[in-house]
Each structure stands twice: as C-alpha cells, then as structure tokens.
Amino acid sequence: RRSSDLFYVDRIKDLSLSDSVWTVDFYIWFKWNGSDVNPGENFQVIDGEIEKKELVDEFTNGTEHYQIYYVTAKITKFFDVLRFPVDSHLLTLEIEDKKTEREDLIYVADNGTSNINPGVQIHGYNVGKISVLEKPHIYNSSFGDPRIETRPTSYSQLRAGIDISRPDLGFYFRIFIGLFVAVAAALVALFIKPTEAEPRFGLGAGALFVAIANTIVTSGLIPKTGIMTLADMVNDLGLLLILITIVESTISLYIYDIRGEKELSRILDRISFIFLLIIYIIVNAVIITSSW
C-alpha cells in the first residue's frame, strides 16, 4: 500500500543545545486505499517520543481513507556545536510505522503541500523552509520474530528537515562582550606604572576571573562533547592574552624597579600593548571568518 503523507509544522516549542532535545507541534495527515493498513494509528517518531497525539479529522469514502493528526513530539538531536555560537543545524522529524514493513506500506512525500507556519520562531536562529522525503529504514535484525525469516527488516520512513541558522553575529558578541571587556582592561593596565602594583596587577587578576567565568557560562550553553568549539577557541585566546599581560607586567616591574631602566619599561609596555591588541584582533577575525 502507498500512503500519501504530509507535514505542517505549527510550532517549535523548545530547543535546547545543552540537553540535546527539541520539541515540536505539527500536523500530519495520511491518505490511503484499503483497510489492511492503518498508518495513522501506528506511526511513531524516531529518536523521540510523542507527548500528545490528537485525531483532528477523518473520513472514509469507499476504500479511500483520510486522517489528520495534531502531534506534540520531543525529539533527541545531537547538535553539531563545533561552530557554536555561529552554528547552524538541520532539525529532522522522522515518522515510521510501528508494525507494517516497507513491502506492505510505503509513505509518499509531497513537498508541494508540506509546509511550516510562517510564525514559527526559535530564539537566536532563522528558520528555513521544510523539505520532506521518504527513505527505507533498514534494521539488521528480525527481532527474534519466528514469523519472519532471518533477514534485515525494512520500514518506510518519512523524514522532514528544517534548516535553522544564526541570522548575524549578535549572539556571538552578546556572549563574549564580558570577555572582550576583560581583555581590554588587561591591556589598559599596561599603561599603569609598574610600581603601582595593586591597580596594575589587580586589573589583570580581575580580567582573568571574568574570562574564566565567561568560559564556564558559555560551556553551560552546549552539551559536554569533549570537542574544541569556536567558543572554546575564543575563550582560550582571551585567557591566554590576559595571562600574557600579567607576565609582561611582572617583567616590566623587574626592569623598572630592580634594574632601574624606567624608559625601557615604558617602551616594553607600549610595544606589548600594540602587539597584543593587533594579534588578538587578527586571530579573533580569522576564527570568526573561517567559521561564519
């Protein structure tokens, strides 16, 4: 049997990168002939769970059947956060029959009428169009069913994909503004006389604390994958630069106070400020342009 099946995504209620889940409300409808299959009754969401399933309407005209359901589903999605916070993702919604194999039931996707509510929003992302396709989903097992030959089983799977992407660099600057201010404070400290140890080293130490706090906050926004993300690179670069300014202040203090070469200390501070600022801007620009 062939079942004509379509999606209308009504709302994306929630999306959590850190929890690896997203929740969606959608309509799905089935049109088929014959009474030996029931795609509306037996469909399931792959890699997720149906939280609510409501039969909105149905009719039968001879052997022709039609059903439309309103469904809320919570779906597991292992997001690729390598480019976070300038990331983009493909949200996939996969429907499969629980009982009937592909040789007896094949979904037929119709991209012409599958659609997404123009009002669907996800904070921090642009929501693209929806595309739908059917593909076989093969299980290399008969699940121990004595009625089935020892062979892989195949089910028809209807898959909808929704592209989401960051609209601009607004989110990037919002989560790193504290880090950038901390780096600026550490660089400005190089203009303070080295013998004024409390303000000079205090600014560096405070900047280091802010940078570490920013690293912890940004790490909490994504799952603990163990990979080096763009956010990790930016945070580590900021930490390294602040640490370098503290080391430079120590060297400058030694030159100024112990060796008595005050002019050399001032020159070192100015050169360090210019060099570190330029390097920091260039490396940040390379990181963001290579990932955007």
PDB file of C-alpha atoms in Angstrom:
ATOM      1  CA  ARG A   1       0.000   0.000   0.000  1.00  0.00           C
ATOM      2  CA  ARG A   2       1.022   3.584  -0.618  1.00  0.00           C
ATOM      3  CA  SER A   3       0.097   6.294   1.862  1.00  0.00           C
ATOM      4  CA  SER A   4       0.271   9.946   0.819  1.00  0.00           C
ATOM      5  CA  ASP A   5       1.671  11.745   3.860  1.00  0.00           C
ATOM      6  CA  LEU A   6       2.311  15.402   4.564  1.00  0.00           C
ATOM      7  CA  PHE A   7       3.615  17.633   7.372  1.00  0.00           C
ATOM      8  CA  TYR A   8       2.668  21.065   8.596  1.00  0.00           C
ATOM      9  CA  VAL A   9       4.950  22.276  11.377  1.00  0.00           C
ATOM     10  CA  ASP A  10       2.853  24.547  13.569  1.00  0.00           C
ATOM     11  CA  ARG A  11       5.246  25.447  16.378  1.00  0.00           C
ATOM     12  CA  ILE A  12       8.710  24.681  17.684  1.00  0.00           C
ATOM     13  CA  LYS A  13       8.083  24.970  21.397  1.00  0.00           C
ATOM     14  CA  ASP A  14      11.592  24.479  22.677  1.00  0.00           C
ATOM     15  CA  LEU A  15      15.144  23.842  21.526  1.00  0.00           C
ATOM     16  CA  SER A  16      17.986  23.083  23.933  1.00  0.00           C
ATOM     17  CA  LEU A  17      21.522  22.555  22.663  1.00  0.00           C
ATOM     18  CA  SER A  18      22.772  21.602  26.116  1.00  0.00           C
ATOM     19  CA  ASP A  19      20.049  18.950  26.631  1.00  0.00           C
ATOM     20  CA  SER A  20      20.203  17.719  23.005  1.00  0.00           C
ATOM     21  CA  VAL A  21      16.426  17.930  22.525  1.00  0.00           C
ATOM     22  CA  TRP A  22      13.831  19.968  20.645  1.00  0.00           C
ATOM     23  CA  THR A  23      10.044  19.916  20.921  1.00  0.00           C
ATOM     24  CA  VAL A  24       7.678  20.457  18.001  1.00  0.00           C
ATOM     25  CA  ASP A  25       3.931  20.686  17.354  1.00  0.00           C
ATOM     26  CA  PHE A  26       2.916  19.513  13.901  1.00  0.00           C
ATOM     27  CA  TYR A  27       0.045  18.282  11.791  1.00  0.00           C
ATOM     28  CA  ILE A  28       0.453  15.082   9.819  1.00  0.00           C
ATOM     29  CA  TRP A  29      -2.138  13.610   7.506  1.00  0.00           C
ATOM     30  CA  PHE A  30      -2.486  10.305   5.697  1.00  0.00           C
ATOM     31  CA  LYS A  31      -4.431   9.339   2.574  1.00  0.00           C
ATOM     32  CA  TRP A  32      -4.534   5.689   1.559  1.00  0.00           C
ATOM     33  CA  ASN A  33      -6.663   2.987  -0.036  1.00  0.00           C
ATOM     34  CA  GLY A  34      -7.638  -0.317   1.540  1.00  0.00           C
ATOM     35  CA  SER A  35      -8.344  -1.472   5.054  1.00  0.00           C
ATOM     36  CA  ASP A  36      -5.413  -3.801   5.676  1.00  0.00           C
ATOM     37  CA  VAL A  37      -3.136  -0.983   6.941  1.00  0.00           C
ATOM     38  CA  ASN A  38      -3.678   1.914   9.348  1.00  0.00           C
ATOM     39  CA  PRO A  39      -0.792   4.414   9.048  1.00  0.00           C
ATOM     40  CA  GLY A  40      -2.478   6.996  11.258  1.00  0.00           C
ATOM     41  CA  GLU A  41      -2.916   4.629  14.169  1.00  0.00           C
ATOM     42  CA  ASN A  42       0.526   3.024  14.041  1.00  0.00           C
ATOM     43  CA  PHE A  43       3.038   5.770  13.261  1.00  0.00           C
ATOM     44  CA  GLN A  44       5.857   6.615  15.673  1.00  0.00           C
ATOM     45  CA  VAL A  45       8.511   9.337  15.919  1.00  0.00           C
ATOM     46  CA  ILE A  46      12.062   8.041  15.538  1.00  0.00           C
ATOM     47  CA  ASP A  47      14.610   9.263  18.125  1.00  0.00           C
ATOM     48  CA  GLY A  48      11.835  10.881  20.108  1.00  0.00           C
ATOM     49  CA  GLU A  49       8.590  10.388  21.925  1.00  0.00           C
ATOM     50  CA  ILE A  50       5.064  11.521  21.178  1.00  0.00           C
ATOM     51  CA  GLU A  51       3.800  13.589  24.096  1.00  0.00           C
ATOM     52  CA  LYS A  52       0.361  14.228  22.605  1.00  0.00           C
ATOM     53  CA  LYS A  53      -1.462  12.753  19.624  1.00  0.00           C
ATOM     54  CA  GLU A  54      -4.906  14.034  18.686  1.00  0.00           C
ATOM     55  CA  LEU A  55      -7.024  12.832  15.771  1.00  0.00           C
ATOM     56  CA  VAL A  56      -8.333  16.099  14.345  1.00  0.00           C
ATOM     57  CA  ASP A  57     -10.435  14.798  11.460  1.00  0.00           C
ATOM     58  CA  GLU A  58     -11.024  11.710   9.337  1.00  0.00           C
ATOM     59  CA  PHE A  59     -13.286  10.419   6.601  1.00  0.00           C
ATOM     60  CA  THR A  60     -13.767   7.273   4.549  1.00  0.00           C
ATOM     61  CA  ASN A  61     -15.112   7.136   1.022  1.00  0.00           C
ATOM     62  CA  GLY A  62     -15.328   3.545  -0.080  1.00  0.00           C
ATOM     63  CA  THR A  63     -11.765   2.224   0.074  1.00  0.00           C
ATOM     64  CA  GLU A  64     -10.282   5.714   0.316  1.00  0.00           C
ATOM     65  CA  HIS A  65      -9.240   6.848   3.807  1.00  0.00           C
ATOM     66  CA  TYR A  66      -8.071  10.177   5.196  1.00  0.00           C
ATOM     67  CA  GLN A  67      -6.866  11.092   8.697  1.00  0.00           C
ATOM     68  CA  ILE A  68      -5.184  14.180  10.096  1.00  0.00           C
ATOM     69  CA  TYR A  69      -3.445  14.285  13.493  1.00  0.00           C
ATOM     70  CA  TYR A  70      -2.086  17.073  15.653  1.00  0.00           C
ATOM     71  CA  VAL A  71       1.050  15.833  17.393  1.00  0.00           C
ATOM     72  CA  THR A  72       3.466  17.130  20.004  1.00  0.00           C
ATOM     73  CA  ALA A  73       6.804  15.322  19.947  1.00  0.00           C
ATOM     74  CA  LYS A  74      10.013  15.678  21.948  1.00  0.00           C
ATOM     75  CA  ILE A  75      12.971  14.670  19.792  1.00  0.00           C
ATOM     76  CA  THR A  76      16.555  13.854  20.679  1.00  0.00           C
ATOM     77  CA  LYS A  77      19.035  15.689  18.475  1.00  0.00           C
ATOM     78  CA  PHE A  78      22.799  15.502  18.906  1.00  0.00           C
ATOM     79  CA  PHE A  79      23.662  19.005  17.718  1.00  0.00           C
ATOM     80  CA  ASP A  80      26.952  19.722  15.994  1.00  0.00           C
ATOM     81  CA  VAL A  81      28.284  22.554  18.181  1.00  0.00           C
ATOM     82  CA  LEU A  82      31.726  22.832  16.572  1.00  0.00           C
ATOM     83  CA  ARG A  83      30.846  26.309  15.216  1.00  0.00           C
ATOM     84  CA  PHE A  84      28.869  27.489  18.267  1.00  0.00           C
ATOM     85  CA  PRO A  85      27.870  30.364  18.651  1.00  0.00           C
ATOM     86  CA  VAL A  86      27.652  30.893  14.868  1.00  0.00           C
ATOM     87  CA  ASP A  87      26.180  27.427  14.384  1.00  0.00           C
ATOM     88  CA  SER A  88      23.511  26.119  12.012  1.00  0.00           C
ATOM     89  CA  HIS A  89      21.564  22.872  12.241  1.00  0.00           C
ATOM     90  CA  LEU A  90      19.181  20.598  10.388  1.00  0.00           C
ATOM     91  CA  LEU A  91      16.216  19.623  12.559  1.00  0.00           C
ATOM     92  CA  THR A  92      14.865  16.262  11.406  1.00  0.00           C
ATOM     93  CA  LEU A  93      11.422  14.872  12.128  1.00  0.00           C
ATOM     94  CA  GLU A  94      11.223  11.174  11.233  1.00  0.00           C
ATOM     95  CA  ILE A  95       7.992   9.168  11.090  1.00  0.00           C
ATOM     96  CA  GLU A  96       7.828   5.400  10.750  1.00  0.00           C
ATOM     97  CA  ASP A  97       5.114   2.760  11.058  1.00  0.00           C
ATOM     98  CA  LYS A  98       5.422   0.554  14.148  1.00  0.00           C
ATOM     99  CA  LYS A  99       4.049  -2.621  12.594  1.00  0.00           C
ATOM    100  CA  THR A 100       3.950  -2.643   8.813  1.00  0.00           C
ATOM    101  CA  GLU A 101       7.099  -3.244   6.795  1.00  0.00           C
ATOM    102  CA  ARG A 102       8.007  -1.296   3.678  1.00  0.00           C
ATOM    103  CA  GLU A 103       6.914  -4.063   1.328  1.00  0.00           C
ATOM    104  CA  ASP A 104       3.376  -3.567   2.622  1.00  0.00           C
ATOM    105  CA  LEU A 105       3.360   0.192   3.327  1.00  0.00           C
ATOM    106  CA  ILE A 106       5.312   2.970   1.618  1.00  0.00           C
ATOM    107  CA  TYR A 107       4.930   6.610   2.570  1.00  0.00           C
ATOM    108  CA  VAL A 108       4.678   9.060  -0.328  1.00  0.00           C
ATOM    109  CA  ALA A 109       6.009  12.538   0.473  1.00  0.00           C
ATOM    110  CA  ASP A 110       4.540  15.614  -1.170  1.00  0.00           C
ATOM    111  CA  ASN A 111       6.789  18.662  -0.783  1.00  0.00           C
ATOM    112  CA  GLY A 112       4.212  20.735  -2.626  1.00  0.00           C
ATOM    113  CA  THR A 113       1.836  20.925   0.320  1.00  0.00           C
ATOM    114  CA  SER A 114       4.105  20.193   3.300  1.00  0.00           C
ATOM    115  CA  ASN A 115       4.904  23.492   4.928  1.00  0.00           C
ATOM    116  CA  ILE A 116       5.903  25.342   8.063  1.00  0.00           C
ATOM    117  CA  ASN A 117       3.947  28.023   9.900  1.00  0.00           C
ATOM    118  CA  PRO A 118       5.443  31.436   8.968  1.00  0.00           C
ATOM    119  CA  GLY A 119       5.124  32.391  12.627  1.00  0.00           C
ATOM    120  CA  VAL A 120       7.467  29.627  13.827  1.00  0.00           C
ATOM    121  CA  GLN A 121      10.371  31.177  15.737  1.00  0.00           C
ATOM    122  CA  ILE A 122      13.431  29.871  17.552  1.00  0.00           C
ATOM    123  CA  HIS A 123      15.259  32.434  19.664  1.00  0.00           C
ATOM    124  CA  GLY A 124      18.647  33.187  18.137  1.00  0.00           C
ATOM    125  CA  TYR A 125      18.009  31.409  14.821  1.00  0.00           C
ATOM    126  CA  ASN A 126      16.474  31.995  11.426  1.00  0.00           C
ATOM    127  CA  VAL A 127      14.071  29.207  10.472  1.00  0.00           C
ATOM    128  CA  GLY A 128      14.317  27.996   6.870  1.00  0.00           C
ATOM    129  CA  LYS A 129      11.933  26.014   4.700  1.00  0.00           C
ATOM    130  CA  ILE A 130      10.828  22.451   5.260  1.00  0.00           C
ATOM    131  CA  SER A 131      11.678  19.604   2.903  1.00  0.00           C
ATOM    132  CA  VAL A 132      10.226  16.091   3.058  1.00  0.00           C
ATOM    133  CA  LEU A 133      11.428  12.796   1.627  1.00  0.00           C
ATOM    134  CA  GLU A 134      10.767   9.084   2.016  1.00  0.00           C
ATOM    135  CA  LYS A 135      13.540   6.579   2.524  1.00  0.00           C
ATOM    136  CA  PRO A 136      13.831   2.965   3.632  1.00  0.00           C
ATOM    137  CA  HIS A 137      14.954   2.384   7.212  1.00  0.00           C
ATOM    138  CA  ILE A 138      16.679  -0.983   7.457  1.00  0.00           C
ATOM    139  CA  TYR A 139      17.066  -2.896  10.707  1.00  0.00           C
ATOM    140  CA  ASN A 140      19.653  -5.666  10.506  1.00  0.00           C
ATOM    141  CA  SER A 141      17.529  -7.959  12.626  1.00  0.00           C
ATOM    142  CA  SER A 142      14.265  -9.877  12.574  1.00  0.00           C
ATOM    143  CA  PHE A 143      13.863  -9.002  16.278  1.00  0.00           C
ATOM    144  CA  GLY A 144      13.551 -12.715  17.064  1.00  0.00           C
ATOM    145  CA  ASP A 145      10.129 -12.954  15.437  1.00  0.00           C
ATOM    146  CA  PRO A 146       9.629 -16.608  14.392  1.00  0.00           C
ATOM    147  CA  ARG A 147       7.159 -15.490  11.739  1.00  0.00           C
ATOM    148  CA  ILE A 148       9.890 -13.581   9.915  1.00  0.00           C
ATOM    149  CA  GLU A 149      12.765 -15.108   8.014  1.00  0.00           C
ATOM    150  CA  THR A 150      16.227 -14.361   9.386  1.00  0.00           C
ATOM    151  CA  ARG A 151      16.846 -11.269   7.314  1.00  0.00           C
ATOM    152  CA  PRO A 152      17.046  -7.494   7.712  1.00  0.00           C
ATOM    153  CA  THR A 153      13.678  -5.793   8.031  1.00  0.00           C
ATOM    154  CA  SER A 154      12.895  -2.570   6.208  1.00  0.00           C
ATOM    155  CA  TYR A 155      10.342   0.091   7.079  1.00  0.00           C
ATOM    156  CA  SER A 156       9.256   3.134   5.140  1.00  0.00           C
ATOM    157  CA  GLN A 157      10.387   6.310   6.863  1.00  0.00           C
ATOM    158  CA  LEU A 158       9.064   9.801   6.215  1.00  0.00           C
ATOM    159  CA  ARG A 159      11.667  12.423   7.049  1.00  0.00           C
ATOM    160  CA  ALA A 160      11.122  16.181   7.282  1.00  0.00           C
ATOM    161  CA  GLY A 161      14.101  18.519   7.527  1.00  0.00           C
ATOM    162  CA  ILE A 162      14.138  22.136   8.730  1.00  0.00           C
ATOM    163  CA  ASP A 163      17.250  24.285   8.384  1.00  0.00           C
ATOM    164  CA  ILE A 164      17.999  26.776  11.160  1.00  0.00           C
ATOM    165  CA  SER A 165      20.925  29.201  11.259  1.00  0.00           C
ATOM    166  CA  ARG A 166      22.190  32.235  13.166  1.00  0.00           C
ATOM    167  CA  PRO A 167      20.984  35.417  11.438  1.00  0.00           C
ATOM    168  CA  ASP A 168      24.035  37.529  12.323  1.00  0.00           C
ATOM    169  CA  LEU A 169      26.857  37.944  14.847  1.00  0.00           C
ATOM    170  CA  GLY A 170      24.610  39.467  17.510  1.00  0.00           C
ATOM    171  CA  PHE A 171      24.567  36.348  19.686  1.00  0.00           C
ATOM    172  CA  TYR A 172      28.337  35.953  19.256  1.00  0.00           C
ATOM    173  CA  PHE A 173      29.052  39.429  20.603  1.00  0.00           C
ATOM    174  CA  ARG A 174      26.417  39.109  23.327  1.00  0.00           C
ATOM    175  CA  ILE A 175      28.012  36.064  24.959  1.00  0.00           C
ATOM    176  CA  PHE A 176      31.584  37.361  24.560  1.00  0.00           C
ATOM    177  CA  ILE A 177      31.110  41.023  25.499  1.00  0.00           C
ATOM    178  CA  GLY A 178      32.270  40.340  29.076  1.00  0.00           C
ATOM    179  CA  LEU A 179      35.380  38.579  27.795  1.00  0.00           C
ATOM    180  CA  PHE A 180      36.214  41.414  25.386  1.00  0.00           C
ATOM    181  CA  VAL A 181      35.862  44.000  28.168  1.00  0.00           C
ATOM    182  CA  ALA A 182      38.110  41.885  30.411  1.00  0.00           C
ATOM    183  CA  VAL A 183      40.768  41.676  27.691  1.00  0.00           C
ATOM    184  CA  ALA A 184      40.544  45.442  27.149  1.00  0.00           C
ATOM    185  CA  ALA A 185      41.000  46.057  30.886  1.00  0.00           C
ATOM    186  CA  ALA A 186      44.061  43.776  30.966  1.00  0.00           C
ATOM    187  CA  LEU A 187      45.597  45.664  28.037  1.00  0.00           C
ATOM    188  CA  VAL A 188      44.831  49.099  29.502  1.00  0.00           C
ATOM    189  CA  ALA A 189      46.606  48.019  32.697  1.00  0.00           C
ATOM    190  CA  LEU A 190      49.884  48.089  30.727  1.00  0.00           C
ATOM    191  CA  PHE A 191      49.746  51.904  30.820  1.00  0.00           C
ATOM    192  CA  ILE A 192      49.811  51.942  34.630  1.00  0.00           C
ATOM    193  CA  LYS A 193      53.248  52.481  36.199  1.00  0.00           C
ATOM    194  CA  PRO A 194      54.654  49.031  37.091  1.00  0.00           C
ATOM    195  CA  THR A 195      55.375  50.082  40.679  1.00  0.00           C
ATOM    196  CA  GLU A 196      51.631  50.742  41.144  1.00  0.00           C
ATOM    197  CA  ALA A 197      51.262  47.017  41.712  1.00  0.00           C
ATOM    198  CA  GLU A 198      47.773  46.978  43.180  1.00  0.00           C
ATOM    199  CA  PRO A 199      45.886  48.568  40.257  1.00  0.00           C
ATOM    200  CA  ARG A 200      48.138  47.129  37.567  1.00  0.00           C
ATOM    201  CA  PHE A 201      48.081  43.522  38.734  1.00  0.00           C
ATOM    202  CA  GLY A 202      44.568  43.882  40.150  1.00  0.00           C
ATOM    203  CA  LEU A 203      43.153  44.678  36.723  1.00  0.00           C
ATOM    204  CA  GLY A 204      44.869  41.625  35.240  1.00  0.00           C
ATOM    205  CA  ALA A 205      43.678  39.336  38.029  1.00  0.00           C
ATOM    206  CA  GLY A 206      40.120  40.669  37.762  1.00  0.00           C
ATOM    207  CA  ALA A 207      40.167  40.241  33.996  1.00  0.00           C
ATOM    208  CA  LEU A 208      41.360  36.656  34.432  1.00  0.00           C
ATOM    209  CA  PHE A 209      38.477  35.939  36.821  1.00  0.00           C
ATOM    210  CA  VAL A 210      35.925  37.372  34.348  1.00  0.00           C
ATOM    211  CA  ALA A 211      37.402  35.343  31.478  1.00  0.00           C
ATOM    212  CA  ILE A 212      37.188  32.115  33.485  1.00  0.00           C
ATOM    213  CA  ALA A 213      33.591  32.904  34.476  1.00  0.00           C
ATOM    214  CA  ASN A 214      32.726  33.564  30.828  1.00  0.00           C
ATOM    215  CA  THR A 215      34.225  30.197  29.865  1.00  0.00           C
ATOM    216  CA  ILE A 216      32.036  28.442  32.437  1.00  0.00           C
ATOM    217  CA  VAL A 217      28.890  30.276  31.292  1.00  0.00           C
ATOM    218  CA  THR A 218      29.401  29.551  27.576  1.00  0.00           C
ATOM    219  CA  SER A 219      30.264  25.906  28.294  1.00  0.00           C
ATOM    220  CA  GLY A 220      26.902  25.548  30.028  1.00  0.00           C
ATOM    221  CA  LEU A 221      25.055  26.511  26.842  1.00  0.00           C
ATOM    222  CA  ILE A 222      26.190  23.421  24.922  1.00  0.00           C
ATOM    223  CA  PRO A 223      26.485  19.692  25.660  1.00  0.00           C
ATOM    224  CA  LYS A 224      29.740  18.332  27.085  1.00  0.00           C
ATOM    225  CA  THR A 225      31.037  16.788  23.873  1.00  0.00           C
ATOM    226  CA  GLY A 226      34.764  16.962  24.531  1.00  0.00           C
ATOM    227  CA  ILE A 227      35.457  18.743  21.235  1.00  0.00           C
ATOM    228  CA  MET A 228      37.084  22.149  20.813  1.00  0.00           C
ATOM    229  CA  THR A 229      34.326  24.522  19.737  1.00  0.00           C
ATOM    230  CA  LEU A 230      34.633  28.030  18.333  1.00  0.00           C
ATOM    231  CA  ALA A 231      33.515  29.344  21.730  1.00  0.00           C
ATOM    232  CA  ASP A 232      36.343  27.421  23.407  1.00  0.00           C
ATOM    233  CA  MET A 233      38.856  28.949  20.993  1.00  0.00           C
ATOM    234  CA  VAL A 234      37.673  32.494  21.679  1.00  0.00           C
ATOM    235  CA  ASN A 235      37.627  31.956  25.447  1.00  0.00           C
ATOM    236  CA  ASP A 236      41.056  30.285  25.484  1.00  0.00           C
ATOM    237  CA  LEU A 237      42.522  33.070  23.378  1.00  0.00           C
ATOM    238  CA  GLY A 238      41.209  35.655  25.841  1.00  0.00           C
ATOM    239  CA  LEU A 239      42.583  33.727  28.830  1.00  0.00           C
ATOM    240  CA  LEU A 240      45.977  33.381  27.167  1.00  0.00           C
ATOM    241  CA  LEU A 241      46.207  37.077  26.324  1.00  0.00           C
ATOM    242  CA  ILE A 242      45.278  38.135  29.860  1.00  0.00           C
ATOM    243  CA  LEU A 243      47.865  35.735  31.271  1.00  0.00           C
ATOM    244  CA  ILE A 244      50.489  37.214  28.941  1.00  0.00           C
ATOM    245  CA  THR A 245      49.690  40.739  30.176  1.00  0.00           C
ATOM    246  CA  ILE A 246      50.240  39.597  33.772  1.00  0.00           C
ATOM    247  CA  VAL A 247      53.602  38.040  32.815  1.00  0.00           C
ATOM    248  CA  GLU A 248      54.524  41.212  30.925  1.00  0.00           C
ATOM    249  CA  SER A 249      53.653  43.327  33.963  1.00  0.00           C
ATOM    250  CA  THR A 250      55.949  41.188  36.095  1.00  0.00           C
ATOM    251  CA  ILE A 251      58.809  41.621  33.618  1.00  0.00           C
ATOM    252  CA  SER A 252      58.147  45.341  33.305  1.00  0.00           C
ATOM    253  CA  LEU A 253      58.167  45.731  37.103  1.00  0.00           C
ATOM    254  CA  TYR A 254      61.531  43.944  37.257  1.00  0.00           C
ATOM    255  CA  ILE A 255      63.011  46.209  34.585  1.00  0.00           C
ATOM    256  CA  TYR A 256      61.564  49.367  36.160  1.00  0.00           C
ATOM    257  CA  ASP A 257      62.180  48.719  39.839  1.00  0.00           C
ATOM    258  CA  ILE A 258      65.080  46.251  40.116  1.00  0.00           C
ATOM    259  CA  ARG A 259      67.182  47.248  37.133  1.00  0.00           C
ATOM    260  CA  GLY A 260      66.102  50.886  37.225  1.00  0.00           C
ATOM    261  CA  GLU A 261      65.592  51.147  33.451  1.00  0.00           C
ATOM    262  CA  LYS A 262      62.363  53.116  33.519  1.00  0.00           C
ATOM    263  CA  GLU A 263      62.372  54.137  29.850  1.00  0.00           C
ATOM    264  CA  LEU A 264      62.899  50.557  28.704  1.00  0.00           C
ATOM    265  CA  SER A 265      59.979  49.502  30.908  1.00  0.00           C
ATOM    266  CA  ARG A 266      57.720  52.112  29.282  1.00  0.00           C
ATOM    267  CA  ILE A 267      58.802  51.048  25.781  1.00  0.00           C
ATOM    268  CA  LEU A 268      58.111  47.410  26.606  1.00  0.00           C
ATOM    269  CA  ASP A 269      54.633  48.299  27.870  1.00  0.00           C
ATOM    270  CA  ARG A 270      53.744  50.311  24.740  1.00  0.00           C
ATOM    271  CA  ILE A 271      55.079  47.710  22.327  1.00  0.00           C
ATOM    272  CA  SER A 272      53.336  44.916  24.217  1.00  0.00           C
ATOM    273  CA  PHE A 273      50.031  46.795  24.157  1.00  0.00           C
ATOM    274  CA  ILE A 274      50.140  47.403  20.396  1.00  0.00           C
ATOM    275  CA  PHE A 275      51.429  43.931  19.535  1.00  0.00           C
ATOM    276  CA  LEU A 276      48.959  42.054  21.739  1.00  0.00           C
ATOM    277  CA  LEU A 277      45.997  44.157  20.613  1.00  0.00           C
ATOM    278  CA  ILE A 278      46.775  43.615  16.918  1.00  0.00           C
ATOM    279  CA  ILE A 279      47.361  39.876  17.362  1.00  0.00           C
ATOM    280  CA  TYR A 280      44.169  39.493  19.392  1.00  0.00           C
ATOM    281  CA  ILE A 281      42.030  41.288  16.802  1.00  0.00           C
ATOM    282  CA  ILE A 282      43.570  39.380  13.873  1.00  0.00           C
ATOM    283  CA  VAL A 283      43.225  35.930  15.457  1.00  0.00           C
ATOM    284  CA  ASN A 284      39.619  36.619  16.500  1.00  0.00           C
ATOM    285  CA  ALA A 285      38.826  37.841  12.991  1.00  0.00           C
ATOM    286  CA  VAL A 286      40.349  34.692  11.463  1.00  0.00           C
ATOM    287  CA  ILE A 287      38.377  32.430  13.827  1.00  0.00           C
ATOM    288  CA  ILE A 288      35.043  34.058  13.089  1.00  0.00           C
ATOM    289  CA  THR A 289      35.504  34.472   9.315  1.00  0.00           C
ATOM    290  CA  SER A 290      36.628  30.874   8.890  1.00  0.00           C
ATOM    291  CA  SER A 291      33.532  29.647  10.754  1.00  0.00           C
ATOM    292  CA  TRP A 292      30.801  32.002   9.524  1.00  0.00           C
TER     293      TRP A 292
END
